[in-house]
PDB file of C-alpha atoms and ligand atoms in Angstrom:
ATOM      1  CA  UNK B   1      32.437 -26.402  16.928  1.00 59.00           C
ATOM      2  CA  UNK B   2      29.534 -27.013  14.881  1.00 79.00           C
ATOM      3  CA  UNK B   3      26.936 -26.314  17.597  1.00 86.00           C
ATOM      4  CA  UNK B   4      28.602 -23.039  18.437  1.00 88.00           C
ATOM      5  CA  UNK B   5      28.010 -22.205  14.776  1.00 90.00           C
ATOM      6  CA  UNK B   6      24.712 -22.806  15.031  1.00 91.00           C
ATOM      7  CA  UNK B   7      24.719 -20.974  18.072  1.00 92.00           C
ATOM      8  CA  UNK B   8      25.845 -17.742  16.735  1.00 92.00           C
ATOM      9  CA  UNK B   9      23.799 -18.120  13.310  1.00 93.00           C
ATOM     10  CA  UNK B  10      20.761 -18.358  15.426  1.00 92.00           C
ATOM     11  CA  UNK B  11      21.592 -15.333  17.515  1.00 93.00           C
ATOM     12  CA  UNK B  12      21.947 -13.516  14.736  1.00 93.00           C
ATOM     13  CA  UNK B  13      19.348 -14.263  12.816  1.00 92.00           C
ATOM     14  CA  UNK B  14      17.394 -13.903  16.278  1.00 93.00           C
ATOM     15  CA  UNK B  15      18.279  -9.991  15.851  1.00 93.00           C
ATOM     16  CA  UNK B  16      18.158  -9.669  12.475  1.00 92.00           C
ATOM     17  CA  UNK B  17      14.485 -10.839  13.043  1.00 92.00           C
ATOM     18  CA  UNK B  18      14.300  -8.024  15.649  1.00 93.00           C
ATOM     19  CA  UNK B  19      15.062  -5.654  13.158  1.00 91.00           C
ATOM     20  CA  UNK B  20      13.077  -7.050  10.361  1.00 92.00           C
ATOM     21  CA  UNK B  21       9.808  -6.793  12.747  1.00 91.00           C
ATOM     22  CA  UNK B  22      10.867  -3.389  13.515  1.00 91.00           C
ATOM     23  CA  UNK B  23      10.915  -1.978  10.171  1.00 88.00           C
ATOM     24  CA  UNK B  24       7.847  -3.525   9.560  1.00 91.00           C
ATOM     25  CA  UNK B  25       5.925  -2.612  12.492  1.00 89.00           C
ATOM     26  CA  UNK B  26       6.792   0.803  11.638  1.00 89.00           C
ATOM     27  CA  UNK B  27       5.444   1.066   7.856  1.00 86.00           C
ATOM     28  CA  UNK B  28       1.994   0.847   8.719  1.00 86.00           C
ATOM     29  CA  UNK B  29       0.476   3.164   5.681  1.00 90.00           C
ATOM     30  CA  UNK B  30      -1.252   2.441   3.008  1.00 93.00           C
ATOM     31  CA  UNK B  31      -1.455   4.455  -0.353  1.00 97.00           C
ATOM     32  CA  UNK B  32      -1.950   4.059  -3.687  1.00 98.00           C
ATOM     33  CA  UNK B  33       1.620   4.076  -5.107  1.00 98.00           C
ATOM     34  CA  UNK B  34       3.400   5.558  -8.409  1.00 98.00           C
ATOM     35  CA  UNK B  35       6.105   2.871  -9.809  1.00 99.00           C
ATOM     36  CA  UNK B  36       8.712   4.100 -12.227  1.00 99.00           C
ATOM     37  CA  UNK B  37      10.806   1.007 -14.143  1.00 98.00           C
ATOM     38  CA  UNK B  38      13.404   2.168 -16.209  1.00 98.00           C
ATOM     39  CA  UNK B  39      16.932   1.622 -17.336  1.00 98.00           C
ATOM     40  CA  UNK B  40      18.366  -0.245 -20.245  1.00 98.00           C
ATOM     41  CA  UNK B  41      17.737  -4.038 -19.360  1.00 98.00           C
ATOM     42  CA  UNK B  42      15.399  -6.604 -19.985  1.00 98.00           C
ATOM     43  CA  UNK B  43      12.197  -6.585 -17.448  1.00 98.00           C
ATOM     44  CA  UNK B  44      10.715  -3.398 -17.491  1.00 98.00           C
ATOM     45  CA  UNK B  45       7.496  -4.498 -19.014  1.00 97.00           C
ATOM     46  CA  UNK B  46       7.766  -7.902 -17.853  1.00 98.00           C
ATOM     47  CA  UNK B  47       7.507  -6.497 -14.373  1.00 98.00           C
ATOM     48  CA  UNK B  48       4.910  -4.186 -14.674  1.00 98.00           C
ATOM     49  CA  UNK B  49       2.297  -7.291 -16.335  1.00 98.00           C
ATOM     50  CA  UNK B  50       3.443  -9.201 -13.454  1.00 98.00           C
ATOM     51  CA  UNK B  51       1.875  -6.901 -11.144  1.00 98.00           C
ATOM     52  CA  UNK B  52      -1.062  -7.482 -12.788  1.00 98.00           C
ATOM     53  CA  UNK B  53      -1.309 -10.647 -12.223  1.00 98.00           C
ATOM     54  CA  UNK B  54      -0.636 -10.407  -8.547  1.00 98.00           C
ATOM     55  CA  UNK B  55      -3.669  -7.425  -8.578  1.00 98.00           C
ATOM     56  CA  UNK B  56      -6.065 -10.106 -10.229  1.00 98.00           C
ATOM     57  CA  UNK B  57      -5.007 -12.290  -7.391  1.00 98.00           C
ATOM     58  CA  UNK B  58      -6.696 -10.453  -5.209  1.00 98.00           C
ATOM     59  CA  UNK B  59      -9.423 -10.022  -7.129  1.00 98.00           C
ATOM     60  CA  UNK B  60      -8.874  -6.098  -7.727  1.00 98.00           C
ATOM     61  CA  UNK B  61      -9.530  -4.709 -11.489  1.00 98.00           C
ATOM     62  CA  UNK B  62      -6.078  -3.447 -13.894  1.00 98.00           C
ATOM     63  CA  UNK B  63      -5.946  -1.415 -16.828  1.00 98.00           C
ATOM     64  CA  UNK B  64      -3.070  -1.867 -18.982  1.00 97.00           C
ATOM     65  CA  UNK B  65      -1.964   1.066 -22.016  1.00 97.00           C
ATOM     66  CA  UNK B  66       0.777  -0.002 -24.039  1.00 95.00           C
ATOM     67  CA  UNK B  67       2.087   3.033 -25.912  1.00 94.00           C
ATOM     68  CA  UNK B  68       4.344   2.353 -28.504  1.00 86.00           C
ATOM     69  CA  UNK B  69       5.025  -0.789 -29.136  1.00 66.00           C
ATOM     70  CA  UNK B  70       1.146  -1.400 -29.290  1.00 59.00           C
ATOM     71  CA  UNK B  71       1.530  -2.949 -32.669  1.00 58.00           C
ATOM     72  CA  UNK B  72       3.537  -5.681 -31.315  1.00 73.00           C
ATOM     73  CA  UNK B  73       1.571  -8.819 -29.482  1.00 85.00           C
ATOM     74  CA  UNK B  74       3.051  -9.835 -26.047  1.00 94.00           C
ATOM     75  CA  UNK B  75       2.136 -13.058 -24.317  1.00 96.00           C
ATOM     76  CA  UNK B  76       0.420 -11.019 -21.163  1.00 97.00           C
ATOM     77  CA  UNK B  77      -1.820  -9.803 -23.800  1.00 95.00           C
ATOM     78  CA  UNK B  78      -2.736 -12.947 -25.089  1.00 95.00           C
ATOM     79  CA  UNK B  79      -3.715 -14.383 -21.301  1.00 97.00           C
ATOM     80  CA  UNK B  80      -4.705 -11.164 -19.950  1.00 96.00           C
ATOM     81  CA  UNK B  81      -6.689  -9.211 -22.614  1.00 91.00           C
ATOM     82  CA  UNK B  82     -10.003 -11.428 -22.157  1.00 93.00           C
ATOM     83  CA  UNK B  83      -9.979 -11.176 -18.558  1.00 97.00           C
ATOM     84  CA  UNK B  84     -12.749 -10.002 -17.126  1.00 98.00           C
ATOM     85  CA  UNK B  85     -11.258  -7.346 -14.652  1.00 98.00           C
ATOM     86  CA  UNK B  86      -8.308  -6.287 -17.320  1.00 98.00           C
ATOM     87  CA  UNK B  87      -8.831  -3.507 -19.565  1.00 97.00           C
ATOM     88  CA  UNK B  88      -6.274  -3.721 -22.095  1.00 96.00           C
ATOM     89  CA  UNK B  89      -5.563  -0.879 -24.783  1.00 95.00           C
ATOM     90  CA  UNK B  90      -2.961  -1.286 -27.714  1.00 92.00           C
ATOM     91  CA  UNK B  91      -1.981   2.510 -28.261  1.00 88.00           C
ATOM     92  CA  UNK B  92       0.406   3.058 -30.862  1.00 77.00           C
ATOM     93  CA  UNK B  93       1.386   1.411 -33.882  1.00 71.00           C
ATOM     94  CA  UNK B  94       5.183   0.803 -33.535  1.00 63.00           C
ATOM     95  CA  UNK B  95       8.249   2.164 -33.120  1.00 62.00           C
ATOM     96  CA  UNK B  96       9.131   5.323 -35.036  1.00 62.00           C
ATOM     97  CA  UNK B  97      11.432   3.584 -37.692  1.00 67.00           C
ATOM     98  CA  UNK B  98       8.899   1.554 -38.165  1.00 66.00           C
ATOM     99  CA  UNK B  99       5.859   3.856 -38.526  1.00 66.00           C
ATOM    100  CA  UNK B 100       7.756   6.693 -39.696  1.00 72.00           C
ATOM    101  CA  UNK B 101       4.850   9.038 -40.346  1.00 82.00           C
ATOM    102  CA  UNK B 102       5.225  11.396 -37.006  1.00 86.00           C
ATOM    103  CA  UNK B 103       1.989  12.930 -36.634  1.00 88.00           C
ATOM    104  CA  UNK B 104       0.244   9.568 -36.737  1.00 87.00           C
ATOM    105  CA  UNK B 105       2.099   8.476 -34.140  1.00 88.00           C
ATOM    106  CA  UNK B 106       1.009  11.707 -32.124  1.00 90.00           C
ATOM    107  CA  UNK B 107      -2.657  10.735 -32.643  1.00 91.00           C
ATOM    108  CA  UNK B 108      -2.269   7.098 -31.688  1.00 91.00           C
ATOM    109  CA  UNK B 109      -0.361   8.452 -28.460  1.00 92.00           C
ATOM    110  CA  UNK B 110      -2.822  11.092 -27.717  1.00 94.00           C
ATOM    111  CA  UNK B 111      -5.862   9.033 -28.226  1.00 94.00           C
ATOM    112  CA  UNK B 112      -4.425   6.656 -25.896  1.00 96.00           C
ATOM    113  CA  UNK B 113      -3.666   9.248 -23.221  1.00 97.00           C
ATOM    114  CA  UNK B 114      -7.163  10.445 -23.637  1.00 97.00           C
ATOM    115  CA  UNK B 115      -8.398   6.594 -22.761  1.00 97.00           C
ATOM    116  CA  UNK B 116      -5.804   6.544 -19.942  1.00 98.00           C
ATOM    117  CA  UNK B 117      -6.715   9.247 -18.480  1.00 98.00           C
ATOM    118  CA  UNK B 118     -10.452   7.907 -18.382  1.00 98.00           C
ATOM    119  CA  UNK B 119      -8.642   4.643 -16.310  1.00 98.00           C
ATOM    120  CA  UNK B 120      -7.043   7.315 -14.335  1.00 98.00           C
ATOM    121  CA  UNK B 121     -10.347   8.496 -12.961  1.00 98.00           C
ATOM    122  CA  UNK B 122     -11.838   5.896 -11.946  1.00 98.00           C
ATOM    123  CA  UNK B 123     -11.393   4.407  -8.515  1.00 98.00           C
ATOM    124  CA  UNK B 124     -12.415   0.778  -9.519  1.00 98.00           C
ATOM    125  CA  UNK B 125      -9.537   0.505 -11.235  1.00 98.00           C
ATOM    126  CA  UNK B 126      -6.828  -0.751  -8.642  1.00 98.00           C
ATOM    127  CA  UNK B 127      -3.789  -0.625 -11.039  1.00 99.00           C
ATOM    128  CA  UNK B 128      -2.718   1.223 -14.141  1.00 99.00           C
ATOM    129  CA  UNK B 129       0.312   0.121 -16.223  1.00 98.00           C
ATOM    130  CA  UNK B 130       1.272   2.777 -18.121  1.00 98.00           C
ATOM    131  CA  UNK B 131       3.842   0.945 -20.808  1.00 97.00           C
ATOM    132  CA  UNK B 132       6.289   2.878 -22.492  1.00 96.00           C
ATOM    133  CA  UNK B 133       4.977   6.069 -20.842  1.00 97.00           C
ATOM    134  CA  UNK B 134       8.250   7.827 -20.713  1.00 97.00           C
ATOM    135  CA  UNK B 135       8.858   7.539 -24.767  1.00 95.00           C
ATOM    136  CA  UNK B 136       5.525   9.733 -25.369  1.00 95.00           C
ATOM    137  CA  UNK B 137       7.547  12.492 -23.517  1.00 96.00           C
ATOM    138  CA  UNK B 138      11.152  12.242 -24.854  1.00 95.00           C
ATOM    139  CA  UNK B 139       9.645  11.877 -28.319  1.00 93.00           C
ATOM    140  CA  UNK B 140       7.785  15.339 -27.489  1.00 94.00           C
ATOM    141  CA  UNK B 141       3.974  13.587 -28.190  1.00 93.00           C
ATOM    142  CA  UNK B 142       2.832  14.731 -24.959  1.00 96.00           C
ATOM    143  CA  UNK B 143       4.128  17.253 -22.663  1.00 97.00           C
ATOM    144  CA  UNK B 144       4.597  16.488 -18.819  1.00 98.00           C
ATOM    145  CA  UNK B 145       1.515  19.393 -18.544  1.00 98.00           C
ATOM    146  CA  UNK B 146      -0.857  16.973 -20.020  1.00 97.00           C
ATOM    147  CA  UNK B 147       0.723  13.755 -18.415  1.00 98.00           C
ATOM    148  CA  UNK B 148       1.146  14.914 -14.001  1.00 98.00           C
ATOM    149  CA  UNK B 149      -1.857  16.344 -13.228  1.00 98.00           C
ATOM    150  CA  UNK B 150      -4.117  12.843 -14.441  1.00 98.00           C
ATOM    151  CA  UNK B 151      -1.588  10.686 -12.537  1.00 98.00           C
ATOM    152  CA  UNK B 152      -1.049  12.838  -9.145  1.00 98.00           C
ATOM    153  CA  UNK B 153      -5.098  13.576  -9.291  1.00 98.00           C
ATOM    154  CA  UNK B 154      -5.818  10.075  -9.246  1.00 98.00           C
ATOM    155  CA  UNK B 155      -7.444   8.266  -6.729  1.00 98.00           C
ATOM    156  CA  UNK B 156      -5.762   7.846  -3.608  1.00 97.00           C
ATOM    157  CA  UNK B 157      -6.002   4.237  -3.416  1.00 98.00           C
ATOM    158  CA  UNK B 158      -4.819   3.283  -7.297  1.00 98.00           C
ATOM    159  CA  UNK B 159      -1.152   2.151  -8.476  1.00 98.00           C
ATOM    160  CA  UNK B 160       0.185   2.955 -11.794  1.00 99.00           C
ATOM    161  CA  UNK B 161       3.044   1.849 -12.866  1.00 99.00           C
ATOM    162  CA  UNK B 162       5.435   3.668 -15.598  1.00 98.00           C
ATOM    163  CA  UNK B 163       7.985   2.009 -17.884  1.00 98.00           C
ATOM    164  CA  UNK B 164      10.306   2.803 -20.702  1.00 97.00           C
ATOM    165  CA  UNK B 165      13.617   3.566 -20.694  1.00 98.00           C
ATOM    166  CA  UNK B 166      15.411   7.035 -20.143  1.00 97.00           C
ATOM    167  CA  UNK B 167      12.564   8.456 -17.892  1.00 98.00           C
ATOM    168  CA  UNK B 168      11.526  11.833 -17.403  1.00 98.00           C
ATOM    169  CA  UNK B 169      12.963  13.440 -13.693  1.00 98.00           C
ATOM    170  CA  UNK B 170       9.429  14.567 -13.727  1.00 98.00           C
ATOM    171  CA  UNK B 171       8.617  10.888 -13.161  1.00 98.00           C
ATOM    172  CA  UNK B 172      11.398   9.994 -11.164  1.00 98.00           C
ATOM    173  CA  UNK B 173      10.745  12.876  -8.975  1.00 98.00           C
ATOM    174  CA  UNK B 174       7.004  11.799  -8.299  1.00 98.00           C
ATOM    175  CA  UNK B 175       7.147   8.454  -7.932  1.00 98.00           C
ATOM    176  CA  UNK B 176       7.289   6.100  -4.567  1.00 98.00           C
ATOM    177  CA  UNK B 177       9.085   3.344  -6.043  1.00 98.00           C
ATOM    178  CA  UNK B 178      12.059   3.789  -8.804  1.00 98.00           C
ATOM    179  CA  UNK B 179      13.947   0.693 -10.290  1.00 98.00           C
ATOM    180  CA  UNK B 180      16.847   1.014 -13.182  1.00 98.00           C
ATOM    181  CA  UNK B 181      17.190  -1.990 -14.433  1.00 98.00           C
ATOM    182  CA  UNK B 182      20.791  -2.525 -15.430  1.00 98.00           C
ATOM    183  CA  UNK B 183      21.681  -4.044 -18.987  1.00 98.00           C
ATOM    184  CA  UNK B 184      24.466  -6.940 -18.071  1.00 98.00           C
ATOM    185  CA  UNK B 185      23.858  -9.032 -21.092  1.00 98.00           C
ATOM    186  CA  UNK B 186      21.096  -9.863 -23.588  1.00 98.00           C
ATOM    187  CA  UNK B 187      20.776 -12.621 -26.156  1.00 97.00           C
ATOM    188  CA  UNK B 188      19.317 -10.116 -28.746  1.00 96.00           C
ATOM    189  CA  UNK B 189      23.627  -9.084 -29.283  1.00 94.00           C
ATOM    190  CA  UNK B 190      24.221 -12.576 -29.630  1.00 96.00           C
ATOM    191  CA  UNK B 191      22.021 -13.010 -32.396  1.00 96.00           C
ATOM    192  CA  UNK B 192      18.966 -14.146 -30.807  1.00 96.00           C
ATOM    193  CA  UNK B 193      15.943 -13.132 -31.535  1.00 96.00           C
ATOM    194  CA  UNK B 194      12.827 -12.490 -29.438  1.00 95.00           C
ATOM    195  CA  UNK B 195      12.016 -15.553 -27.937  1.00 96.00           C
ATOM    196  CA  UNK B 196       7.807 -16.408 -27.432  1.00 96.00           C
ATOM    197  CA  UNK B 197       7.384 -16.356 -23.914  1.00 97.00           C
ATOM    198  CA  UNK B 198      10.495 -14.527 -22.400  1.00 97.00           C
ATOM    199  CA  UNK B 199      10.925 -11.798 -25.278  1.00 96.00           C
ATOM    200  CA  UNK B 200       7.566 -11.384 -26.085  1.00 95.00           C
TER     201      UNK B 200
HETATM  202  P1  ATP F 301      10.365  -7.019 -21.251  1.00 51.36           P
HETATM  203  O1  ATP F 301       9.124  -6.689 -22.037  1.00 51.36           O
HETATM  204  O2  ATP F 301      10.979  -8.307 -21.700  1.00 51.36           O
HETATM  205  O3  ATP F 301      10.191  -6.905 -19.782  1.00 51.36           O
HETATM  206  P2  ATP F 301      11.534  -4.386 -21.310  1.00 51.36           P
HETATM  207  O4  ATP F 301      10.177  -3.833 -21.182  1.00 51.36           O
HETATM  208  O5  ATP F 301      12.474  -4.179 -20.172  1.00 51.36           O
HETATM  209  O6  ATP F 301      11.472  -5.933 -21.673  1.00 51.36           O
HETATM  210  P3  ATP F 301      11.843  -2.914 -23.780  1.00 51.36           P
HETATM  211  O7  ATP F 301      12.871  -1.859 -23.983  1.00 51.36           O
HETATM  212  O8  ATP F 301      10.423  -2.499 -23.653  1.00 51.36           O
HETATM  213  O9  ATP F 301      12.324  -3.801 -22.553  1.00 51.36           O
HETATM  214  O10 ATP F 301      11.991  -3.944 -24.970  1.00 51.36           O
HETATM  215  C1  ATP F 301      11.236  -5.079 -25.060  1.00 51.36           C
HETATM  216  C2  ATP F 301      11.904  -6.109 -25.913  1.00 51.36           C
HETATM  217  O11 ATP F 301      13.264  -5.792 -26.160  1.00 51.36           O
HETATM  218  C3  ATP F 301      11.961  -7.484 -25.283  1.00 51.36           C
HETATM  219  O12 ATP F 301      11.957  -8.411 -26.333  1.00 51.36           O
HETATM  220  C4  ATP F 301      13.276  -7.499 -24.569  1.00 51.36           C
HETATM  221  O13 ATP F 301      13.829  -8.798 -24.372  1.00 51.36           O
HETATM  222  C5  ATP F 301      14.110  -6.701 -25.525  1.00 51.36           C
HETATM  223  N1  ATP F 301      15.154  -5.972 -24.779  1.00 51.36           N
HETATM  224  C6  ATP F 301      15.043  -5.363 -23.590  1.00 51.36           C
HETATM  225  N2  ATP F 301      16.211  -4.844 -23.200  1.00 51.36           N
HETATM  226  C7  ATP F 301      17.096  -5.141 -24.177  1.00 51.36           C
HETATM  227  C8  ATP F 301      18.498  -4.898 -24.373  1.00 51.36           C
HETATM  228  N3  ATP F 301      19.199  -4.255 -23.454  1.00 51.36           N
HETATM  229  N4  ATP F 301      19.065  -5.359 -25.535  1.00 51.36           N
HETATM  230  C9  ATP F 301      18.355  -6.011 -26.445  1.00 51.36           C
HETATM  231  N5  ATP F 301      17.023  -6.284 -26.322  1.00 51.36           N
HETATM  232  C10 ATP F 301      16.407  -5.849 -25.201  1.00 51.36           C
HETATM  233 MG1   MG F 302       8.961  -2.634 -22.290  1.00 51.36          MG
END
């Protein structure tokens, strides 16, 4: 009984393998890829400063914008910010309800576009994370005009990666790789603040 188990398991996995190999015998392109994370759950940004980390790891050079929230320290920052291959820009100044002054919130987005866009041209640069891209356009600070043509003239060989929730089609539309990330649960609605670490 228990060998003919075994028996079938391996036969399956034997063509599962098969088809595994297959697939990946057949992707044999490289390219520099666009990366949209979205959706309402936790691990948009998370994600995105993994990714740096696994670019470092190969000894390759990231640039990371956060718009926004740039007011707000994470822990990525903290490691990353002194790296040697890691550009890091803070480019905004908060949330709207907390800056509430509109136009300087334009400025602080558009200055940091304008140092993006800089990371955008330059093929050193392996990876962009482009965090909390997709608020700049649902808040109207920068139009999609200004925003496509710096990501889709980039170099071939460079990733960015855009999160934020609620993205643009526009973004949806030209990237390679999309994830929603689904809100299930989070601590915050049980009274939990931001916890050093996981949060932040
Ligand atoms: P993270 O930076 O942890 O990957 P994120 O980028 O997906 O989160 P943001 O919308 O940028 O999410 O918000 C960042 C902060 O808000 C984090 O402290 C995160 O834990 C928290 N957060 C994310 N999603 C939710 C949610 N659905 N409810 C409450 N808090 C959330
Ligand atoms: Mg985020």
């Amino acid at each position: 009984m228990n060998d003919e188990t075994d028996q079938r398991h391996k036969e399956r996995a034997q063509k599962q393998k098969q088809r595994v190999d297959a697939k990946i015998a057949a992707a044999t392109e490289d390219k520099g890829l666009l990366l949209v994370i979205t959706g309402n759950g936790k691990g948009k940004s998370s994600s995105a400063f993994g990714m740096v980390a696994r670019t470092l790891g190969y000894g390759h050079k990231a640039a990371v914008f956060q718009f926004i929230k740039g007011a707000e320290n994470v822990g990525e920052r903290a490691f990353f910010a002194n790296h040697p291959d890691v550009i890091w820009e803070k480019c905004g100044e908060g949330f709207t309800w907390e800056t509430q002054n509109r136009q300087r919130d334009i400025a602080a987005a558009q200055a940091g576009w304008e140092k993006a866009k800089q990371a955008l041209a330059n093929p050193e640069i392996h990876l962009v994370i482009l965090d909390e891209l997709t608020y700049l356009v649902t808040y109207r600070y920068l139009s999609l005009d200004e925003i496509m043509p710096a990501i889709n003239g980039r170099p071939p060989m460079q990733h960015v990666v855009i999160t934020g929730r609620s993205a643009d089609n526009a973004f949806i539309d030209a990237a390679d790789t999309v994830s929603a990330i689904r809100d299930v649960k989070h601590a915050f609605r049980a009274g939990i603040r931001a916890q050093a670490g996981i949060d932040r």
